[in-house]
CSV table of C-alpha atoms in Angstrom, one decimal:
chain,number,residue,atom,x,y,z
A,1,UNK,CA,-7.8,294.4,191.1
A,2,UNK,CA,-9.8,298.0,190.2
A,3,UNK,CA,-6.0,299.6,191.4
A,4,UNK,CA,-4.3,297.6,188.8
A,5,UNK,CA,-6.8,298.2,185.4
A,6,UNK,CA,-7.0,302.1,187.1
A,7,UNK,CA,-3.3,302.0,186.6
A,8,UNK,CA,-3.3,300.5,183.3
A,9,UNK,CA,-5.5,302.8,181.9
A,10,UNK,CA,-3.9,305.9,183.1
A,11,UNK,CA,-0.4,304.3,181.5
A,12,UNK,CA,-1.7,303.8,178.3
A,13,UNK,CA,-3.3,307.1,178.6
A,14,UNK,CA,0.3,308.4,178.9
A,15,UNK,CA,2.5,306.8,176.6
A,16,UNK,CA,-0.4,305.8,173.8
A,17,UNK,CA,-0.4,308.6,171.8
A,18,UNK,CA,1.0,307.5,169.1
A,19,UNK,CA,-2.0,304.9,168.2
A,20,UNK,CA,-5.8,305.7,168.2
A,21,UNK,CA,-7.3,302.9,169.5
A,22,UNK,CA,-10.8,303.3,169.6
A,23,UNK,CA,-13.8,305.9,168.9
A,24,UNK,CA,-13.3,309.7,170.0
A,25,UNK,CA,-9.5,308.3,170.7
A,26,UNK,CA,-10.7,306.4,173.9
A,27,UNK,CA,-7.8,305.5,175.9
A,28,UNK,CA,-5.2,307.6,174.8
A,29,UNK,CA,-4.2,311.6,175.2
A,30,UNK,CA,-4.2,313.7,171.4
A,31,UNK,CA,-1.1,314.4,170.3
A,32,UNK,CA,0.8,317.8,170.8
A,33,UNK,CA,-0.5,320.8,168.5
A,34,UNK,CA,2.5,321.0,166.8
A,35,UNK,CA,2.5,317.3,165.5
A,36,UNK,CA,-1.1,318.4,164.1
A,37,UNK,CA,-1.9,319.8,161.0
A,38,UNK,CA,-3.2,323.8,161.1
A,39,UNK,CA,-4.1,324.5,157.5
A,40,UNK,CA,-4.8,322.3,154.6
A,41,UNK,CA,-6.6,322.4,151.4
A,42,UNK,CA,-7.8,320.4,148.5
A,43,UNK,CA,-4.1,321.3,146.9
A,44,UNK,CA,-2.2,321.3,150.3
A,45,UNK,CA,-0.8,319.5,153.1
A,46,UNK,CA,-2.8,316.2,152.0
A,47,UNK,CA,0.0,313.3,151.8
A,48,UNK,CA,-2.3,310.8,150.5
A,49,UNK,CA,-6.4,309.7,149.9
A,50,UNK,CA,-7.6,306.6,150.2
A,51,UNK,CA,-11.1,305.3,148.0
A,52,UNK,CA,-12.7,302.4,150.8
A,53,UNK,CA,-14.4,299.8,149.9
A,54,UNK,CA,-18.4,299.9,150.0
A,55,UNK,CA,-19.3,302.9,152.3
A,56,UNK,CA,-19.4,303.3,156.1
A,57,UNK,CA,-20.0,305.9,158.7
A,58,UNK,CA,-17.4,304.7,161.4
A,59,UNK,CA,-14.1,306.7,162.5
A,60,UNK,CA,-10.7,305.2,161.7
A,61,UNK,CA,-8.6,303.7,164.1
A,62,UNK,CA,-4.6,303.2,164.0
A,63,UNK,CA,-2.4,300.8,165.8
A,64,UNK,CA,1.8,300.6,165.2
A,65,UNK,CA,1.5,302.6,161.5
A,66,UNK,CA,-1.7,300.5,160.8
A,67,UNK,CA,-5.1,301.9,160.7
A,68,UNK,CA,-8.1,300.1,160.3
A,69,UNK,CA,-11.6,301.2,158.7
A,70,UNK,CA,-14.6,299.5,158.6
A,71,UNK,CA,-17.7,299.4,155.4
A,72,UNK,CA,-20.7,297.8,154.6
A,73,UNK,CA,-21.4,296.6,150.8
A,74,UNK,CA,-24.5,295.4,148.9
A,75,UNK,CA,-28.1,296.5,148.3
A,76,UNK,CA,-29.1,295.0,151.5
A,77,UNK,CA,-25.8,295.5,153.6
A,78,UNK,CA,-24.9,291.8,152.8
A,79,UNK,CA,-21.4,292.7,153.5
A,80,UNK,CA,-19.2,293.5,156.4
A,81,UNK,CA,-16.0,294.7,155.4
A,82,UNK,CA,-12.8,295.5,157.5
A,83,UNK,CA,-9.5,296.8,155.7
A,84,UNK,CA,-5.9,297.9,156.6
A,85,UNK,CA,-4.2,300.3,155.5
A,86,UNK,CA,-0.2,301.7,155.8
A,87,UNK,CA,-0.5,304.7,157.7
A,88,UNK,CA,3.0,305.8,156.2
A,89,UNK,CA,1.6,305.9,152.0
A,90,UNK,CA,-2.2,304.5,152.3
A,91,UNK,CA,-1.7,301.7,150.8
A,92,UNK,CA,-4.0,298.4,151.3
A,93,UNK,CA,-2.6,295.8,153.4
A,94,UNK,CA,-5.4,293.8,153.4
A,95,UNK,CA,-9.1,293.3,153.4
A,96,UNK,CA,-11.7,290.9,154.7
A,97,UNK,CA,-15.3,290.4,154.0
A,98,UNK,CA,-17.9,288.8,156.2
A,99,UNK,CA,-21.8,287.5,155.6
A,100,UNK,CA,-23.9,290.1,157.4
A,101,UNK,CA,-26.5,288.0,160.1
A,102,UNK,CA,-28.9,291.1,159.2
A,103,UNK,CA,-29.3,292.0,155.8
A,104,UNK,CA,-31.3,295.2,155.3
A,105,UNK,CA,-32.1,297.5,152.6
A,106,UNK,CA,-29.2,300.1,152.6
A,107,UNK,CA,-30.5,303.6,153.2
A,108,UNK,CA,-29.3,307.3,153.8
A,109,UNK,CA,-31.9,306.7,156.8
A,110,UNK,CA,-29.7,303.3,158.3
A,111,UNK,CA,-27.0,303.3,160.0
A,112,UNK,CA,-24.0,301.8,157.7
A,113,UNK,CA,-21.1,300.3,159.2
A,114,UNK,CA,-22.0,303.0,162.3
A,115,UNK,CA,-19.5,301.3,165.1
A,116,UNK,CA,-16.3,302.2,165.0
A,117,UNK,CA,-13.9,299.2,165.6
A,118,UNK,CA,-11.0,299.4,168.4
A,119,UNK,CA,-7.9,297.7,168.6
A,120,UNK,CA,-4.7,296.9,171.1
A,121,UNK,CA,-2.0,294.6,171.2
A,122,UNK,CA,-4.2,291.3,170.8
A,123,UNK,CA,-6.1,292.5,167.6
A,124,UNK,CA,-8.6,294.6,166.2
A,125,UNK,CA,-12.4,294.2,167.2
A,126,UNK,CA,-14.6,295.0,164.4
A,127,UNK,CA,-19.1,295.8,165.6
A,128,UNK,CA,-21.2,295.8,162.9
A,129,UNK,CA,-25.5,297.2,163.6
A,130,UNK,CA,-25.9,293.7,161.9
A,131,UNK,CA,-25.0,292.1,165.5
A,132,UNK,CA,-21.7,290.6,164.1
A,133,UNK,CA,-18.6,290.9,166.2
A,134,UNK,CA,-15.7,289.7,164.5
A,135,UNK,CA,-12.1,289.9,166.2
A,136,UNK,CA,-8.7,289.7,163.9
A,137,UNK,CA,-5.1,289.8,164.4
A,138,UNK,CA,-3.1,292.7,163.1
A,139,UNK,CA,-2.4,290.6,160.0
A,140,UNK,CA,-5.8,290.2,159.0
A,141,UNK,CA,-6.7,286.7,160.2
A,142,UNK,CA,-9.7,285.4,162.0
A,143,UNK,CA,-9.4,285.3,165.7
A,144,UNK,CA,-12.9,284.7,166.6
A,145,UNK,CA,-16.4,286.2,165.8
A,146,UNK,CA,-20.0,285.9,167.2
A,147,UNK,CA,-23.4,287.0,166.1
A,148,UNK,CA,-25.4,288.6,168.8
A,149,UNK,CA,-28.4,288.0,167.1
A,150,UNK,CA,-27.8,284.3,167.0
A,151,UNK,CA,-26.9,284.6,170.8
A,152,UNK,CA,-29.4,286.8,172.5
A,153,UNK,CA,-32.4,287.8,169.8
A,154,UNK,CA,-33.2,289.7,166.8
A,155,UNK,CA,-32.4,293.5,167.0
A,156,UNK,CA,-35.0,295.8,166.2
A,157,UNK,CA,-34.5,299.3,165.2
A,158,UNK,CA,-35.9,302.0,162.2
A,159,UNK,CA,-32.4,303.5,161.9
A,160,UNK,CA,-30.1,300.8,163.2
A,161,UNK,CA,-27.2,300.5,165.7
A,162,UNK,CA,-24.6,303.2,166.3
A,163,UNK,CA,-22.8,302.3,169.3
A,164,UNK,CA,-18.7,301.7,169.2
A,165,UNK,CA,-17.4,298.6,171.5
A,166,UNK,CA,-15.1,299.9,174.9
A,167,UNK,CA,-12.1,298.1,175.5
A,168,UNK,CA,-11.3,297.0,179.4
A,169,UNK,CA,-8.2,295.2,180.4
A,170,UNK,CA,-9.4,292.0,179.3
A,171,UNK,CA,-12.9,292.1,177.5
A,172,UNK,CA,-14.7,293.9,174.6
A,173,UNK,CA,-17.5,295.8,175.8
A,174,UNK,CA,-20.8,296.2,173.6
A,175,UNK,CA,-24.0,298.1,174.2
A,176,UNK,CA,-27.0,297.1,172.4
A,177,UNK,CA,-29.8,299.2,172.5
A,178,UNK,CA,-32.6,298.5,170.2
A,179,UNK,CA,-36.6,298.1,170.4
A,180,UNK,CA,-36.2,294.4,171.5
A,181,UNK,CA,-33.6,292.7,173.7
A,182,UNK,CA,-31.4,295.6,175.0
A,183,UNK,CA,-28.3,294.7,177.6
A,184,UNK,CA,-24.9,295.5,177.8
A,185,UNK,CA,-22.4,292.4,177.6
A,186,UNK,CA,-18.9,291.7,177.6
A,187,UNK,CA,-16.7,289.3,175.5
A,188,UNK,CA,-13.5,288.3,176.4
A,189,UNK,CA,-10.8,289.5,174.5
A,190,UNK,CA,-9.3,286.0,172.8
A,191,UNK,CA,-12.0,283.6,172.9
A,192,UNK,CA,-15.0,285.8,172.1
A,193,UNK,CA,-17.2,284.0,175.1
A,194,UNK,CA,-19.6,286.1,176.9
A,195,UNK,CA,-17.7,287.1,180.8
A,196,UNK,CA,-21.1,288.8,181.9
A,197,UNK,CA,-24.4,290.7,180.1
A,198,UNK,CA,-26.6,293.0,182.1
A,199,UNK,CA,-29.8,292.9,180.4
A,200,UNK,CA,-31.4,296.7,180.1
A,201,UNK,CA,-34.7,297.9,179.5
A,202,UNK,CA,-35.8,298.1,175.2
A,203,UNK,CA,-35.2,301.9,174.2
A,204,UNK,CA,-33.5,303.2,171.0
A,205,UNK,CA,-30.0,304.7,171.4
A,206,UNK,CA,-27.2,305.3,169.5
A,207,UNK,CA,-24.6,306.4,172.1
A,208,UNK,CA,-21.7,304.3,173.0
A,209,UNK,CA,-20.2,302.9,176.3
A,210,UNK,CA,-17.3,304.5,177.8
A,211,UNK,CA,-14.7,303.3,180.4
A,212,UNK,CA,-13.4,306.0,182.4
A,213,UNK,CA,-11.3,306.2,185.7
A,214,UNK,CA,-12.6,306.7,188.9
A,215,UNK,CA,-11.7,306.7,192.6
A,216,UNK,CA,-13.1,303.0,193.4
A,217,UNK,CA,-11.5,301.9,189.9
A,218,UNK,CA,-13.0,301.9,186.2
A,219,UNK,CA,-16.3,302.1,185.4
A,220,UNK,CA,-18.7,301.6,182.5
A,221,UNK,CA,-20.7,304.6,182.1
A,222,UNK,CA,-23.8,304.6,179.1
A,223,UNK,CA,-25.8,307.8,179.1
A,224,UNK,CA,-29.0,306.7,176.9
A,225,UNK,CA,-32.2,307.7,176.6
A,226,UNK,CA,-33.3,309.1,179.7
A,227,UNK,CA,-30.8,307.6,182.2
A,228,UNK,CA,-27.1,307.6,183.1
A,229,UNK,CA,-25.5,304.6,184.1
A,230,UNK,CA,-22.6,303.4,185.4
A,231,UNK,CA,-21.2,299.6,185.4
A,232,UNK,CA,-18.6,297.3,187.6
A,233,UNK,CA,-16.4,296.5,184.6
A,234,UNK,CA,-15.3,293.1,186.1
A,235,UNK,CA,-19.2,291.8,186.9
A,236,UNK,CA,-21.7,294.2,184.9
A,237,UNK,CA,-23.5,295.1,188.0
A,238,UNK,CA,-25.1,298.2,188.0
A,239,UNK,CA,-23.4,300.7,190.8
A,240,UNK,CA,-25.6,303.5,190.4
A,241,UNK,CA,-27.9,305.5,188.1
A,242,UNK,CA,-29.2,309.0,187.3
A,243,UNK,CA,-32.6,309.4,185.6
A,244,UNK,CA,-35.3,312.0,185.0
A,245,UNK,CA,-33.1,312.7,181.9
A,246,UNK,CA,-34.2,313.1,178.2
A,247,UNK,CA,-32.7,313.5,174.4
A,248,UNK,CA,-29.4,311.7,175.4
A,249,UNK,CA,-29.4,309.5,172.7
A,250,UNK,CA,-26.4,309.9,170.7
A,251,UNK,CA,-23.3,311.5,173.1
A,252,UNK,CA,-20.9,309.2,174.7
A,253,UNK,CA,-20.1,309.8,177.9
A,254,UNK,CA,-16.6,312.2,178.0
A,255,UNK,CA,-14.3,311.8,180.8
A,256,UNK,CA,-12.3,314.8,181.9
A,257,UNK,CA,-10.5,313.8,184.7
A,258,UNK,CA,-10.7,311.1,187.7
A,259,UNK,CA,-14.6,310.0,187.7
A,260,UNK,CA,-15.7,313.1,185.9
A,261,UNK,CA,-17.1,313.2,182.7
A,262,UNK,CA,-19.7,315.4,180.2
A,263,UNK,CA,-23.5,314.4,178.9
A,264,UNK,CA,-24.5,315.7,176.3
A,265,UNK,CA,-28.4,315.3,174.6
A,266,UNK,CA,-30.2,317.3,172.5
A,267,UNK,CA,-34.7,317.1,172.0
A,268,UNK,CA,-35.5,315.0,168.9
A,269,UNK,CA,-37.8,315.9,166.5
A,270,UNK,CA,-41.5,316.0,168.3
A,271,UNK,CA,-39.9,314.5,171.3
A,272,UNK,CA,-41.7,315.5,174.6
A,273,UNK,CA,-38.1,315.1,176.0
A,274,UNK,CA,-37.6,319.0,175.5
A,275,UNK,CA,-37.6,319.7,179.2
A,276,UNK,CA,-35.5,316.5,179.6
A,277,UNK,CA,-32.9,317.3,177.3
A,278,UNK,CA,-32.3,320.8,179.2
A,279,UNK,CA,-31.6,319.1,182.1
A,280,UNK,CA,-29.0,316.7,180.9
A,281,UNK,CA,-26.5,318.9,178.8
A,282,UNK,CA,-23.8,318.4,182.6
A,283,UNK,CA,-20.9,317.6,184.3
A,284,UNK,CA,-21.0,314.6,186.5
A,285,UNK,CA,-18.7,313.3,189.4
A,286,UNK,CA,-17.7,309.5,190.3
A,287,UNK,CA,-17.1,309.1,193.8
A,288,UNK,CA,-16.4,306.2,196.0
A,289,UNK,CA,-17.6,305.8,200.0
A,290,UNK,CA,-18.0,303.2,202.3
A,291,UNK,CA,-21.5,302.6,200.9
A,292,UNK,CA,-20.3,301.8,197.2
A,293,UNK,CA,-19.8,304.1,194.3
A,294,UNK,CA,-22.0,306.7,193.9
A,295,UNK,CA,-22.9,309.8,191.3
A,296,UNK,CA,-23.8,313.8,191.6
A,297,UNK,CA,-24.2,316.1,189.0
A,298,UNK,CA,-21.8,318.9,189.3
A,299,UNK,CA,-23.7,321.4,187.2
A,300,UNK,CA,-26.5,321.8,184.2
A,301,UNK,CA,-26.3,324.3,181.2
A,302,UNK,CA,-30.0,324.7,180.1
A,303,UNK,CA,-28.5,326.5,176.9
A,304,UNK,CA,-26.2,324.2,176.0
A,305,UNK,CA,-26.9,321.4,173.5
A,306,UNK,CA,-25.3,318.6,171.7
A,307,UNK,CA,-26.6,316.6,168.7
A,308,UNK,CA,-24.6,314.0,166.7
A,309,UNK,CA,-21.1,315.8,168.1
A,310,UNK,CA,-20.0,314.9,171.6
A,311,UNK,CA,-19.2,317.8,174.1
A,312,UNK,CA,-15.7,318.1,175.0
A,313,UNK,CA,-13.6,319.4,177.6
A,314,UNK,CA,-10.1,321.5,176.8
A,315,UNK,CA,-8.1,323.7,178.8
A,316,UNK,CA,-10.8,324.3,181.3
A,317,UNK,CA,-13.6,325.1,178.5
A,318,UNK,CA,-16.2,322.4,177.7
A,319,UNK,CA,-17.8,322.8,174.2
A,320,UNK,CA,-21.0,321.7,172.9
A,321,UNK,CA,-22.4,321.8,169.3
A,322,UNK,CA,-25.3,321.4,168.3
A,323,UNK,CA,-27.0,320.3,164.8
A,324,UNK,CA,-27.3,323.8,163.5
A,325,UNK,CA,-23.5,324.0,164.2
A,326,UNK,CA,-24.0,326.3,167.3
A,327,UNK,CA,-20.9,326.2,169.5
A,328,UNK,CA,-21.3,326.7,173.2
A,329,UNK,CA,-18.3,327.1,175.1
A,330,UNK,CA,-18.6,326.2,178.7
A,331,UNK,CA,-17.0,326.8,182.2
A,332,UNK,CA,-16.1,323.4,183.2
A,333,UNK,CA,-15.5,324.8,186.6
A,334,UNK,CA,-19.0,326.7,187.1
A,335,UNK,CA,-20.7,325.5,184.5
A,336,UNK,CA,-21.8,328.9,183.3
A,337,UNK,CA,-21.9,329.9,179.5
A,338,UNK,CA,-18.9,331.5,178.2
A,339,UNK,CA,-19.9,332.4,174.5
A,340,UNK,CA,-22.0,331.1,171.9
A,341,UNK,CA,-21.1,330.9,168.2
A,342,UNK,CA,-21.9,329.6,165.3
A,343,UNK,CA,-20.0,327.6,162.6
A,344,UNK,CA,-21.1,327.5,159.1
A,345,UNK,CA,-21.6,324.0,159.0
A,346,UNK,CA,-23.0,321.0,161.2
A,347,UNK,CA,-20.6,318.5,162.9
A,348,UNK,CA,-21.4,315.1,163.2
A,349,UNK,CA,-17.8,314.3,164.5
A,350,UNK,CA,-16.6,315.0,168.2
A,351,UNK,CA,-14.3,317.8,168.2
A,352,UNK,CA,-10.6,317.7,168.8
A,353,UNK,CA,-8.6,319.7,171.5
A,354,UNK,CA,-4.8,319.9,171.2
A,355,UNK,CA,-2.5,322.2,173.2
A,356,UNK,CA,-4.0,325.8,172.1
A,357,UNK,CA,-6.7,324.7,169.3
A,358,UNK,CA,-9.9,323.0,169.2
A,359,UNK,CA,-11.0,321.7,165.9
A,360,UNK,CA,-14.6,321.5,164.7
A,361,UNK,CA,-15.2,319.0,162.1
A,362,UNK,CA,-17.9,320.4,159.8
A,363,UNK,CA,-20.1,317.7,157.9
A,364,UNK,CA,-19.5,318.9,154.7
A,365,UNK,CA,-15.7,319.4,154.7
A,366,UNK,CA,-14.8,322.5,156.2
A,367,UNK,CA,-12.8,322.4,159.4
A,368,UNK,CA,-12.8,324.9,162.0
A,369,UNK,CA,-9.8,326.0,164.6
A,370,UNK,CA,-10.1,327.7,167.0
A,371,UNK,CA,-7.9,329.1,169.9
A,372,UNK,CA,-8.6,327.2,173.0
A,373,UNK,CA,-9.8,329.3,176.3
A,374,UNK,CA,-12.9,331.7,177.3
A,375,UNK,CA,-13.0,333.7,174.1
A,376,UNK,CA,-13.8,332.7,170.6
A,377,UNK,CA,-11.0,333.3,168.2
A,378,UNK,CA,-10.8,331.6,164.7
A,379,UNK,CA,-7.2,330.8,163.6
A,380,UNK,CA,-8.1,328.8,160.5
A,381,UNK,CA,-11.1,327.2,158.2
A,382,UNK,CA,-9.8,324.3,156.0
A,383,UNK,CA,-12.0,322.7,153.2
A,384,UNK,CA,-11.1,319.7,152.3
A,385,UNK,CA,-12.4,318.9,148.8
A,386,UNK,CA,-13.9,321.5,146.6
A,387,UNK,CA,-17.4,321.4,146.7
A,388,UNK,CA,-17.7,322.3,143.2
A,389,UNK,CA,-15.3,319.9,141.9
A,390,UNK,CA,-16.6,316.9,144.3
A,391,UNK,CA,-19.1,314.6,142.8
A,392,UNK,CA,-21.4,313.5,145.2
A,393,UNK,CA,-21.4,310.3,147.0
A,394,UNK,CA,-22.9,307.3,145.4
A,395,UNK,CA,-25.4,307.2,148.5
A,396,UNK,CA,-28.3,304.6,148.7
A,397,UNK,CA,-31.8,306.0,148.3
A,398,UNK,CA,-33.5,307.3,150.9
A,399,UNK,CA,-35.6,304.8,153.0
A,400,UNK,CA,-39.1,303.8,151.4
A,401,UNK,CA,-42.6,304.9,152.3
A,402,UNK,CA,-43.1,301.4,154.5
A,403,UNK,CA,-43.1,303.6,157.4
A,404,UNK,CA,-40.8,304.4,160.5
A,405,UNK,CA,-39.4,307.3,161.9
A,406,UNK,CA,-37.5,309.6,159.6
A,407,UNK,CA,-34.1,310.5,160.5
A,408,UNK,CA,-32.5,313.5,160.0
A,409,UNK,CA,-31.8,314.8,156.7
A,410,UNK,CA,-28.7,313.6,154.5
A,411,UNK,CA,-26.3,315.1,152.4
A,412,UNK,CA,-26.3,314.1,149.2
A,413,UNK,CA,-22.4,315.1,148.8
A,414,UNK,CA,-19.7,313.8,151.0
A,415,UNK,CA,-20.0,313.6,154.9
A,416,UNK,CA,-17.3,313.8,157.0
A,417,UNK,CA,-18.1,311.2,160.2
A,418,UNK,CA,-14.8,310.9,161.7
A,419,UNK,CA,-11.2,311.0,162.2
A,420,UNK,CA,-7.9,309.7,164.2
A,421,UNK,CA,-5.1,311.9,165.4
A,422,UNK,CA,-1.9,311.0,165.7
A,423,UNK,CA,1.4,312.6,166.3
A,424,UNK,CA,2.4,314.0,162.1
A,425,UNK,CA,-1.0,313.1,160.6
A,426,UNK,CA,-4.8,313.6,161.0
A,427,UNK,CA,-6.7,311.1,159.2
A,428,UNK,CA,-10.5,312.0,158.1
A,429,UNK,CA,-13.1,309.6,157.1
A,430,UNK,CA,-16.0,310.0,154.4
A,431,UNK,CA,-18.2,307.2,153.8
A,432,UNK,CA,-16.3,306.3,150.7
A,433,UNK,CA,-12.9,307.3,151.1
A,434,UNK,CA,-10.6,308.8,153.9
A,435,UNK,CA,-7.6,311.7,153.6
A,436,UNK,CA,-4.3,312.0,155.6
A,437,UNK,CA,-3.5,315.1,156.2
A,438,UNK,CA,0.3,316.3,158.0
A,439,UNK,CA,1.5,319.7,159.2
């Protein structure tokens, strides 16, 4: 079974580049550099734009010429929304609204449609921080839905959930990390019924699970608030753990070879995990032996730091970006720092490596494209909108004085949250809008 699953995952990566099926394009290879735009501006190479209902922080996903996006609406996030758009011209094909199971005041300090949906040949799986997951056909027909709150208990988090679903061959995998019941659960794609559920220690984190291939078959990797854990895809059994970490609350494990992946971290404000965060920016390899699966740290880089943007590997270089927009280039074989450079904007979206380029999507609309490799060379800087002409996004008011930790300071203007890259088109999403850019 493991060998078959591994074959399916590798086959999907080889042939799936016309689609972008999940958060960070998990499961497919990015398109070739010639198929991705190098330069654009508010007046050039933008094929179309679309105004989204409500507001959302999720990334768009693409399947067979259709783009799927999630958002929320209402002063108390009463409505969860899934929309489908034509990749060709940006026309809306359908919209579905669903009542939220967890109405809560909408503010810039609480996640708003943060989990990115996932899609495959069976349908679309949209997960919301309200604990609601809805499966839809490609034509918008509801296949099933489930409230994780009704099933497993109330969620308690000052800033909401953000973990995007991961897909295995037959299940949708959800990670719920909060001050209430925390767990990882696999739901059957066709029915929504739980095939397994593994409880986890209650802790607050916003990182997403990732299914990666390993020598012993696919595993689910979770990097979250002090540990990195590996789980069996078919049973949910924990196979191994790496602990004594810190600051790894937002980044998703990023695979870059059979059994190998990066872990990103940064110390939070006022956290005692500063030393833990230094130990947590690292490369890990999963090995298989007669005794079962184990994980070893290949190297750590105490200088690198990754805040919101997950580190990536491209052409032998690992790229970290911290909250100040500082890029750390690291040799992926040795873990040695190759360069440290500063972007003019912070990045909330994960970087993209294609061909001889690496794209850094600044949260305030500037994408910096650099030449891939051990030396820093800027190829292009592209503004998505004119900052002087763009009206501030209609973001809800900030959180009141009722208490709770404050999140990171938010901009009142548009924010780039995520993207999807398919041959000939780059889709970039802000809270209420997304853009289609062509070469």
